[in-house]
Coordinates of C-alpha atoms in Angstrom, one line a residue:
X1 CA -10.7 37.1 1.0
X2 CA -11.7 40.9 0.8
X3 CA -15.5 40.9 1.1
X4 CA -18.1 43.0 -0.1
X5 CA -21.8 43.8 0.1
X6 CA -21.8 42.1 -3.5
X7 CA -19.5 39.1 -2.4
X8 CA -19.9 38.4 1.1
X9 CA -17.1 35.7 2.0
X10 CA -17.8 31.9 1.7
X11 CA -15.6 31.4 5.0
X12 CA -15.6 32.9 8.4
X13 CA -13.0 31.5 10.8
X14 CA -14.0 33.3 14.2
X15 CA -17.9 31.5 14.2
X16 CA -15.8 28.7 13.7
X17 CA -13.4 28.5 16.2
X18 CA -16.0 29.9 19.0
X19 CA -18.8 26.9 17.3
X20 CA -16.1 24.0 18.5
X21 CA -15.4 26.1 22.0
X22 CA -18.9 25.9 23.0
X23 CA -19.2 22.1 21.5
X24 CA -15.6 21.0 23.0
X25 CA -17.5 22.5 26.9
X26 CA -21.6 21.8 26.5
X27 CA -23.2 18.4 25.3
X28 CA -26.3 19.7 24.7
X29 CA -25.1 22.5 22.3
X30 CA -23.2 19.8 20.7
X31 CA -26.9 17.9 20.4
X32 CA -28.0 20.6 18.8
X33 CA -25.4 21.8 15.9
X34 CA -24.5 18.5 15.2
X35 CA -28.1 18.3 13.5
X36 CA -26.6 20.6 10.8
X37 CA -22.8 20.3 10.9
X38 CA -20.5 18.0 9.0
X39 CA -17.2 18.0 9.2
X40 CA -17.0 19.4 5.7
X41 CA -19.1 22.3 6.8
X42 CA -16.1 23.7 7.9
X43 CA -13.7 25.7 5.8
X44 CA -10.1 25.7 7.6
X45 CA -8.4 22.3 7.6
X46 CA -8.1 21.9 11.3
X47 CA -11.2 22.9 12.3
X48 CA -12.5 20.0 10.0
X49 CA -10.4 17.9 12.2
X50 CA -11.2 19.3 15.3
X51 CA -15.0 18.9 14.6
X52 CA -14.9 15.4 13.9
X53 CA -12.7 14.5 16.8
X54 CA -15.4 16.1 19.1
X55 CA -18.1 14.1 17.2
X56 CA -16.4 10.8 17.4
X57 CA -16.1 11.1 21.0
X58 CA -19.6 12.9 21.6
X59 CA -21.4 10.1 19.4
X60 CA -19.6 7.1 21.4
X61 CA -20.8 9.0 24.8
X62 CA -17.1 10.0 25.4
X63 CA -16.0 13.8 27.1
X64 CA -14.4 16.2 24.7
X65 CA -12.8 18.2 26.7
X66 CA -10.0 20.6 26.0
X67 CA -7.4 18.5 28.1
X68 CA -8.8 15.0 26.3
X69 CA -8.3 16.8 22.7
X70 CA -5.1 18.4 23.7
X71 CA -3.5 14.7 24.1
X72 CA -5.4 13.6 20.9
X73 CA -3.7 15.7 18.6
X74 CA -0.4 15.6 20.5
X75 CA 1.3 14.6 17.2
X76 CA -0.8 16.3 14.3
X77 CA 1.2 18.3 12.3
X78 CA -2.0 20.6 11.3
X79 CA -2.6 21.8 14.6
X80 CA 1.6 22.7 15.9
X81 CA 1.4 24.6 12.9
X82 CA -1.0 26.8 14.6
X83 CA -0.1 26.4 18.1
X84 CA -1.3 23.1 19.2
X85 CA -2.4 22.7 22.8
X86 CA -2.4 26.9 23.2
X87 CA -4.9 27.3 19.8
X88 CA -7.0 24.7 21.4
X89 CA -7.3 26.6 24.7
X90 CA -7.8 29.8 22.4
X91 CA -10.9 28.2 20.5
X92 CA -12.1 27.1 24.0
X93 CA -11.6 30.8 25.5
X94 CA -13.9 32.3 22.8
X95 CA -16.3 30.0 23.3
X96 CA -19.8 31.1 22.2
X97 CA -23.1 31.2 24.0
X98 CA -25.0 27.3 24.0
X99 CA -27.8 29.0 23.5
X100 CA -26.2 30.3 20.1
X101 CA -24.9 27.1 18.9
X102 CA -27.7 26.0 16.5
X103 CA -27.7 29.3 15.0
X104 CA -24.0 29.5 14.3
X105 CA -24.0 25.6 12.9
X106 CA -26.9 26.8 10.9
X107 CA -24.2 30.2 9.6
X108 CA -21.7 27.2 8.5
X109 CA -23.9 24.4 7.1
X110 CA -24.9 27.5 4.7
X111 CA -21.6 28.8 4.1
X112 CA -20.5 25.4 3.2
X113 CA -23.8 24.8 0.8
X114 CA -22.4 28.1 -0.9
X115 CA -19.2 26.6 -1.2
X116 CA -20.2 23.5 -2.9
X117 CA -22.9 25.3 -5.5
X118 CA -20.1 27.8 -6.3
X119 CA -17.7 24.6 -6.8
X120 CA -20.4 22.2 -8.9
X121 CA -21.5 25.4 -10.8
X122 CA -17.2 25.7 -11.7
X123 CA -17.0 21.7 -12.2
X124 CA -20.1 21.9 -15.0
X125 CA -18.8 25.2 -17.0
X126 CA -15.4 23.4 -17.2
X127 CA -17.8 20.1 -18.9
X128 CA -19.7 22.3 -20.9
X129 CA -16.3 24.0 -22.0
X130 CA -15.1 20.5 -23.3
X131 CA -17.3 20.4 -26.1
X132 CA -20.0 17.3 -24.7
X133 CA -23.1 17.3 -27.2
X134 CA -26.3 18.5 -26.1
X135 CA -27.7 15.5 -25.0
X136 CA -24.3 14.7 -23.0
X137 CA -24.0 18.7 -21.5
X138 CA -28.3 18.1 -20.6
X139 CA -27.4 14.9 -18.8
X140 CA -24.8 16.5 -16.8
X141 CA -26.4 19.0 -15.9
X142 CA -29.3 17.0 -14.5
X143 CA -26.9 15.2 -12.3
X144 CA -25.6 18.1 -10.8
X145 CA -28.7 19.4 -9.8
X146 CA -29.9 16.5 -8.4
X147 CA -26.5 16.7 -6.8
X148 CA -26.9 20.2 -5.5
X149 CA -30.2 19.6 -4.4
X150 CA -29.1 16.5 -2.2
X151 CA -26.7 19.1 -0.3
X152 CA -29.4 21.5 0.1
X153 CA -31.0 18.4 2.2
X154 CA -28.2 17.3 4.2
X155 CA -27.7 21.1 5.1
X156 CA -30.8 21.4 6.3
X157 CA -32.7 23.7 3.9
X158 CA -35.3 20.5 2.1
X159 CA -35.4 17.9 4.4
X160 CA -37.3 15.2 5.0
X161 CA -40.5 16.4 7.6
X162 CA -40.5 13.9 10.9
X163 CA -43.8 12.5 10.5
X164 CA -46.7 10.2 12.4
X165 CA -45.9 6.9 12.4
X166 CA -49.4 6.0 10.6
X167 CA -48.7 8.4 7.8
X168 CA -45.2 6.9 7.4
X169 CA -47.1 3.3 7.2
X170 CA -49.6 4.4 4.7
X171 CA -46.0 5.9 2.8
X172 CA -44.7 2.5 3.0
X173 CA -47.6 0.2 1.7
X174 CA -48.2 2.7 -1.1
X175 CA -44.5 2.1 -2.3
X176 CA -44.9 -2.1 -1.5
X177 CA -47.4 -1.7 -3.6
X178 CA -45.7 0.7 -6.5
X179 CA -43.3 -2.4 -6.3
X180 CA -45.5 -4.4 -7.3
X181 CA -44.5 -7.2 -9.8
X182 CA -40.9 -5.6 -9.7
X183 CA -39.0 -8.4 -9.2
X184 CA -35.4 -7.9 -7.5
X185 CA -31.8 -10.3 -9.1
X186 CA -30.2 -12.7 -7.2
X187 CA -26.7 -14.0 -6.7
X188 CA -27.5 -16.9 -8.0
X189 CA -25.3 -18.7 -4.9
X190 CA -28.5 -20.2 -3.4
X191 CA -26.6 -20.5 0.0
X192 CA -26.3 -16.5 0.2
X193 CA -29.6 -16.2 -2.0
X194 CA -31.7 -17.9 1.3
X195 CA -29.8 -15.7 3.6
X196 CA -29.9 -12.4 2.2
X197 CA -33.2 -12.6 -0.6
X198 CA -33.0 -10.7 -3.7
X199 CA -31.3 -7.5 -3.9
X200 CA -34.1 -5.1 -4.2
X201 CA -34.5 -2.4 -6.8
X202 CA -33.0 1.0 -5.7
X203 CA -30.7 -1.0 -3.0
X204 CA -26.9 -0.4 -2.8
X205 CA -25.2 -3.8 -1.6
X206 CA -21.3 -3.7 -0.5
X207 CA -18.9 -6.3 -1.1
X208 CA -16.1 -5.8 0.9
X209 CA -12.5 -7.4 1.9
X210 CA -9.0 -7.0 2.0
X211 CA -6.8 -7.9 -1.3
X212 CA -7.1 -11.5 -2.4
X213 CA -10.2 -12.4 -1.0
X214 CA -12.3 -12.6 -4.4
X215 CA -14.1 -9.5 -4.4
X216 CA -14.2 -8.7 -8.3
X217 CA -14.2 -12.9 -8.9
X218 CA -17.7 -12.5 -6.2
X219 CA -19.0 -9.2 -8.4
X220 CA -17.7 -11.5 -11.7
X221 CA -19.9 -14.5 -10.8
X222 CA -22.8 -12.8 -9.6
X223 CA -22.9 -10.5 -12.9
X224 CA -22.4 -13.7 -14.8
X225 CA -25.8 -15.2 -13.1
X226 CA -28.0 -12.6 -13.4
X227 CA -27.1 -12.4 -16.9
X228 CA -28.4 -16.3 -17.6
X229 CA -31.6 -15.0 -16.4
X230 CA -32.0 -12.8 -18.7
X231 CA -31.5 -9.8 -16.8
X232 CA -29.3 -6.8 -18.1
X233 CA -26.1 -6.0 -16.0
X234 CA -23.7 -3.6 -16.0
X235 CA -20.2 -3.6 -15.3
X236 CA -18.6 -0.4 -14.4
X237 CA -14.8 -2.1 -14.4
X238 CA -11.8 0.5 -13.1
X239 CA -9.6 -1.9 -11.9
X240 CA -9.5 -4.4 -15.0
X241 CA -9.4 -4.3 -18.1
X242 CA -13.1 -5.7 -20.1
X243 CA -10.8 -8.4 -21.9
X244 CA -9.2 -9.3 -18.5
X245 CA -12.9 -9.7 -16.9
X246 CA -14.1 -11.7 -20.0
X247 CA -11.5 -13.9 -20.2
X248 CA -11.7 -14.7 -16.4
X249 CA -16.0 -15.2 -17.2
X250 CA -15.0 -17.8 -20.0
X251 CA -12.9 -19.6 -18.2
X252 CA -15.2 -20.0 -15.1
X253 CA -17.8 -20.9 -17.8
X254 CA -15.5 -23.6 -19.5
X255 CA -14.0 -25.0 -15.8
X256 CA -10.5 -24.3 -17.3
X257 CA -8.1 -22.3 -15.3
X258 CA -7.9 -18.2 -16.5
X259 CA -3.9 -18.6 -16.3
X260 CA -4.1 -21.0 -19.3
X261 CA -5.9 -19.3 -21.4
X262 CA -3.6 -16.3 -21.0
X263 CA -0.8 -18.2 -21.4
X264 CA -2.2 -19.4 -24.8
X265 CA -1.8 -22.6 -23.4
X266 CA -4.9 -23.8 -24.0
X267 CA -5.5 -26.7 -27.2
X268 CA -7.4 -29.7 -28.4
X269 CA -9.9 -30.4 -26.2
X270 CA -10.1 -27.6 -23.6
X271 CA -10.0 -25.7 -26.4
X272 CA -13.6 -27.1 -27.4
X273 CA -14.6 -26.3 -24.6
X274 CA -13.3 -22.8 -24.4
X275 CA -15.4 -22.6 -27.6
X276 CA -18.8 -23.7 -26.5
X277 CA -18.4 -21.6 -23.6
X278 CA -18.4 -18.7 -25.6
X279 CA -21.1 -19.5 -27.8
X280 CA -23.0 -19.7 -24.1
X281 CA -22.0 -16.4 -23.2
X282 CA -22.0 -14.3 -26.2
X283 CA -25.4 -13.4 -26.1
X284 CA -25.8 -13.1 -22.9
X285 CA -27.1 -9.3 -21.8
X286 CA -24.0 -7.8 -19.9
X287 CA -21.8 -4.6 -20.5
X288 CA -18.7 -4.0 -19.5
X289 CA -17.7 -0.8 -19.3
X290 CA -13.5 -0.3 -18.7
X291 CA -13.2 3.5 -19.5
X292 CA -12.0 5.0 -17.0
X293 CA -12.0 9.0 -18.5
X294 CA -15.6 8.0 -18.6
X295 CA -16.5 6.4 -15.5
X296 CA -13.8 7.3 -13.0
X297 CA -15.3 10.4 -11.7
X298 CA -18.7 10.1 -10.4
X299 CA -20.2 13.4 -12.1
X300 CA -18.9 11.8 -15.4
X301 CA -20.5 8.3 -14.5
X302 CA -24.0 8.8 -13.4
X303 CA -24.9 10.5 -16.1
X304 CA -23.5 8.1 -18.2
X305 CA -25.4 5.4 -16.5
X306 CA -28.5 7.3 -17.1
X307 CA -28.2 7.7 -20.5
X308 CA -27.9 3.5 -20.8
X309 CA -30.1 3.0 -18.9
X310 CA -32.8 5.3 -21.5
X311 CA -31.8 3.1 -24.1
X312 CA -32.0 -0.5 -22.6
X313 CA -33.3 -0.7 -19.0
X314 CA -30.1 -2.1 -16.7
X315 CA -31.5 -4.8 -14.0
X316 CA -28.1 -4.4 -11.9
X317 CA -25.1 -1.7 -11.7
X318 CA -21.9 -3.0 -10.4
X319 CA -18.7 -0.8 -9.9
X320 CA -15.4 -2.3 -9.0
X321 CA -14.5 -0.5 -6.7
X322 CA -15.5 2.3 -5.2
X323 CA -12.3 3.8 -3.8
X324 CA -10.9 3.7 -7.3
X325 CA -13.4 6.6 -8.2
X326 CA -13.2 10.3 -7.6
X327 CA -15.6 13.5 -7.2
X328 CA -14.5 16.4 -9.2
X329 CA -16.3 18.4 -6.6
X330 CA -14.7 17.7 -3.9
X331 CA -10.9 17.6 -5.6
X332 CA -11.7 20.9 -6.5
X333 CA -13.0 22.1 -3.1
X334 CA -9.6 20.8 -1.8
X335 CA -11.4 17.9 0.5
X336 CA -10.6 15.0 2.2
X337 CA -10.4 11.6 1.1
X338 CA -13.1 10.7 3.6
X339 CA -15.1 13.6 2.0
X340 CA -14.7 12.5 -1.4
X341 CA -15.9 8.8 -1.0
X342 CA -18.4 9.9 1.4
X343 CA -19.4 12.0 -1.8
X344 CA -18.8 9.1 -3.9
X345 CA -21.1 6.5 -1.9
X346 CA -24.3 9.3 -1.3
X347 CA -24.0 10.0 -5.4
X348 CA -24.1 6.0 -6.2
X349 CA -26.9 6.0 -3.3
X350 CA -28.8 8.2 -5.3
X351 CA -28.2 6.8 -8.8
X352 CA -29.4 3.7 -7.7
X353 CA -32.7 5.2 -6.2
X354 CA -33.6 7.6 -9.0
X355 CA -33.3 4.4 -11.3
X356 CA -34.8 2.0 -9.2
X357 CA -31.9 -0.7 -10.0
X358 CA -29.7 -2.8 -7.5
X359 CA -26.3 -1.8 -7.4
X360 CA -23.1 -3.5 -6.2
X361 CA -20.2 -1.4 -4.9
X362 CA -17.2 -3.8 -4.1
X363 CA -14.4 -2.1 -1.3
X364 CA -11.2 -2.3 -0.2
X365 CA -10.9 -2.5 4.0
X366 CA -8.7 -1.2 5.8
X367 CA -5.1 -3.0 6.5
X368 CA -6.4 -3.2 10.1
X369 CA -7.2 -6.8 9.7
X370 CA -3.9 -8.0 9.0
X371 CA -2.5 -7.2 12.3
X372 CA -4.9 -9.5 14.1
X373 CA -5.0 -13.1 15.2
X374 CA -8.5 -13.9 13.8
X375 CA -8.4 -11.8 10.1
X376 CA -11.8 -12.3 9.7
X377 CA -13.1 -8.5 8.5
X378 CA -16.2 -7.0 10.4
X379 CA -17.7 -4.0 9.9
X380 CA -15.4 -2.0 12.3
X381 CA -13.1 -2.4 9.5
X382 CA -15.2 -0.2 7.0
X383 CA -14.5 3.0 9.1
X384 CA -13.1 5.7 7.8
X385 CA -14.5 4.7 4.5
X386 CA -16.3 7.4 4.1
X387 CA -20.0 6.6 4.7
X388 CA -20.1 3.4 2.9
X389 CA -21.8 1.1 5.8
X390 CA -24.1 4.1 6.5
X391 CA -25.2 4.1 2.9
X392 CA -25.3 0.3 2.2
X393 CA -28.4 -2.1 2.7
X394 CA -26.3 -5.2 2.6
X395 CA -22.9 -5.7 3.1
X396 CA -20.6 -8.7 2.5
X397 CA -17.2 -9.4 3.8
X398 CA -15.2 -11.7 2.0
X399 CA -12.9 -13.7 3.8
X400 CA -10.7 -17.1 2.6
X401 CA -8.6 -18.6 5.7
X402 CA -6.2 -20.9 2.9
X403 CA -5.0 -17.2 1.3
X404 CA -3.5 -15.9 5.2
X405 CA -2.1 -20.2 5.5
X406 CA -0.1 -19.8 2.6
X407 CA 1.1 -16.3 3.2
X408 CA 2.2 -17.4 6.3
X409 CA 4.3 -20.1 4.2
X410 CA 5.4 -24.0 4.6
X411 CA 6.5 -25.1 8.1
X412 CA 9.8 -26.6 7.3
X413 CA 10.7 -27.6 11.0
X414 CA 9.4 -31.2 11.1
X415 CA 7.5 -33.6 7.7
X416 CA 5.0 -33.8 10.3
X417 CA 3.9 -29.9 10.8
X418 CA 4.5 -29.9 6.6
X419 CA 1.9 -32.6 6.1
X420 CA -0.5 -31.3 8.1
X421 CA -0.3 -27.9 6.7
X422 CA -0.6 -29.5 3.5
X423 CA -3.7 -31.1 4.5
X424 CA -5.4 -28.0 6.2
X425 CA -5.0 -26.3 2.7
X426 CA -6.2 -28.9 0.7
X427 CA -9.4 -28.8 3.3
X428 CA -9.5 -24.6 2.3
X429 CA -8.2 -24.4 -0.9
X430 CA -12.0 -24.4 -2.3
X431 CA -13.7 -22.7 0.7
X432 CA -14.4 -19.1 1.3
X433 CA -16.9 -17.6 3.8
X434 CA -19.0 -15.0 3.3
X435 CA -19.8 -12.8 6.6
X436 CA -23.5 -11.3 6.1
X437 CA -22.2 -8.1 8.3
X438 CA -25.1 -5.9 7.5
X439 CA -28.4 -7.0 6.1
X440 CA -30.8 -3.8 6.6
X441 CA -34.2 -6.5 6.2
X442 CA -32.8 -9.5 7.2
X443 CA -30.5 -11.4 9.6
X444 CA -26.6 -11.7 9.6
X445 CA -24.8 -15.0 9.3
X446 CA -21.8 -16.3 7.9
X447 CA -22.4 -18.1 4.6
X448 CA -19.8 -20.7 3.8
X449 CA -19.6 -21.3 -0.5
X450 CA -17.2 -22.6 -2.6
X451 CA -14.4 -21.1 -4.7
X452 CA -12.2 -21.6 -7.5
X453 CA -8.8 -19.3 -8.3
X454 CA -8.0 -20.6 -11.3
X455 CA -11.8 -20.7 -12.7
X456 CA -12.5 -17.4 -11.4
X457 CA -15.7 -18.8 -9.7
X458 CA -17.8 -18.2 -6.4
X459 CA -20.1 -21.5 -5.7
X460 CA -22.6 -23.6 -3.6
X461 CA -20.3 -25.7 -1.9
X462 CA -21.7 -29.2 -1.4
X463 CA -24.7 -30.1 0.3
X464 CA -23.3 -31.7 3.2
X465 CA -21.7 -28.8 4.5
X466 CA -22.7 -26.8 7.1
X467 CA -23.8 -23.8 4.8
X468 CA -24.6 -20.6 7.1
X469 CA -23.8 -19.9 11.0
X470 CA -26.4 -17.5 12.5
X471 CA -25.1 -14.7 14.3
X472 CA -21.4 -15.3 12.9
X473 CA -21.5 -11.7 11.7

């Protein structure tokens, strides 16, 4: 980029490179930027790598030496574009000054706040181009200035002042007492409901696990509930279809199996049945929302929200799922996966502040889990998910033992092993656990409930189960 006095460049590389010298030698200067520094807050590709590799071992206590990085990225193809080992012993060689650190992070974290402005300010002309209506364009608009002004924070330039811990008491009580009368939803799983209380307005919950454990059947069944009380949900759906969803809700509702009533297979009796469970549902207050033009991109859905949520207040928000979404923003800035969900999470974070409304977020984790003995997920398993744990009050990991049993497959060695494999999944085939793995005002356990495939239904399992074990998460 040529620069001049009018349009001074949005990227220098040198600060750069002698920013992660001084925070690959000193810890102290590393204590120091990091309170303004991101990953994303740098502009070349490597250096983004570079950076976080020095703050994942500086955060776990580790060194970050030259040597210790040089093996790291022994493989990455990034880095032997540019040299490998020898560009890392350049970057350290021109280290700067500790004593300049903070200033130069500070250089960056601006930089990078330009970058994203100039990038949000390119993402709404391209809406406004598209020919939204005014209300639409005005909505938009809001959302990326809220959005903007959420980066100026996290630079650094309109923080949150530390304060006394009386004034932040007096803060607290004063919003308790706001609250007032605000009454949070429930799952409507009494099991989890003792456990984890009501999801509180302006929370973001996470339900989390790997494919097949009954995420969107968990998000289904708890929309469903809140519903019957009355209590207006909605169902941001990018992975199914609104008549898939329905048709799973009715059949849960009717205790006939979803596959039937796809199948067309459904008559005579069951299909009374099917019938008086939709006259029970029909009216019940609960949108689903499948467009994905619409609701795929988070600038596109906030707004959105927001504009439902003007006409009829929404008591819950539930998006399935979160990696399915994108940021225009950060597609356009060219940045990482990581940096886009990260993106993704803070913006749903904020929606569901600014609106004072639960939301659920269900998540994919990581395929981690299915090289290990014991496949139950923990929280470990959420990073590199951007900053989804970071940004959730609750989370919940879905786990069923009877879906890695079959998988596995019949034992065909003796009748013996068969029988009893039969029996272990007739013991499972209506058990699932859910692991409490982050509960930000409350305990963690493992919460054991039933569960139905074919009925597309999360449930109290029966009373004389053992229904939670403390400290299983």
């Amino acid at each position: 980029m040529v620069a001049d006095d009018a349009n001074p460049p949005l990227t220098d590389v040198e600060v750069e490179m002698a920013l992660l010298g001084t925070l690959m030698i000193d810890r102290a200067a590393f204590d120091e930027a990091s309170q303004h520094l991101t990953a994303e807050s740098f502009a070349d590709d490597a250096h983004k790598r570079i950076y976080a590799a020095i703050a994942d071992r500086r955060m776990d206590g580790r060194d970050a030496s030259v040597l210790l990085l040089q093996k790291q990225f022994a493989t990455d193809g990034i880095l032997r574009d540019l040299g490998g080992s020898k560009y890392l012993a350049e970057i350290v060689a021109g280290a700067a000054a500790p004593v300049d650190a903070a200033d130069y992070a500070r250089h960056l974290a601006d930089l990078a706040l330009r970058r994203t402005a100039i990038s949000r300010a390119d993402t709404l002309s391209k809406a406004m181009l598209d020919g939204v209506g005014d209300s639409w364009a005005t909505k938009i608009a809001a959302e990326h200035i809220a959005a903007l002004d959420d980066d100026i924070r996290q630079a650094g330039g309109g923080g949150r002042q530390a304060k006394p811990l009386g004034d932040a008491i007096l803060e607290a009580l004063e919003h308790a007492r706001e609250r007032e009368g605000q009454e949070g939803v429930t799952t409507g799983i009494d099991a989890l409901d003792r456990v984890i209380g009501s999801l509180a307005p302006g929370q973001v919950w996470t339900i989390a696990g790997r494919t097949g454990m009954g995420k969107s059947v968990m998000a289904q069944t708890i929309a469903r509930n809140v519903a019957r009380r009355g209590k207006r949900v909605l169902f941001v759906a990018l992975e199914m279809s609104a008549e898939d969803i329905a048709t799973r809700m009715v059949a849960g509702e009717a205790k006939i199996p979803a596959k039937d009533i796809l199948a067309g297979k459904v008559k005579g009796y069951d299909f009374g049945l099917l019938m008086q469970a939709y006259e029970r549902l029909k009216e019940l207050p609960l949108i689903l929302d499948d467009d994905v033009d619409a609701c795929t991109a988070v600038e596109t859905l906030a707004p959105r929200v927001r504009a439902r949520h003007e006409r009829e207040p929404i008591h819950l928000i539930i998006i399935d799922y979160v990696q399915l979404m994108e940021s225009m923003t950060v597609q356009q800035h060219g940045g990482s996966e990581v940096a886009e969900l990260t993106r993704i999470t803070k913006a749903l974070k904020r929606l569901a502040r600014s609106l004072n409304v639960p939301l659920i977020q269900l998540a994919q984790i990581n395929r981690g889990v299915e090289s290990r003995e014991n496949k139950r997920p923990t929280l470990a398993d959420l990073r590199g998910s951007g900053t989804i744990e970071q940004d959730s009050d609750g989370i919940l990991l879905l786990y069923r033992e009877v879906y890695y049993l079959e998988k596995a497959g019949e034992p065909r060695d003796s009748a013996v092993a068969h029988r009893e494999w039969m029996d272990k999944r007739d013991q499972l085939m209506h058990r699932a656990e859910v692991i409490v793995g982050k509960n930000r005002f409350g305990e963690g356990r493992t919460v054991y409930v039933g569960f139905d495939g074919f009925k597309s239904e999360f449930y109290d399992a029966p009373l004389d189960d053992d229904y939670s074990t403390p400290g299983a998460a």
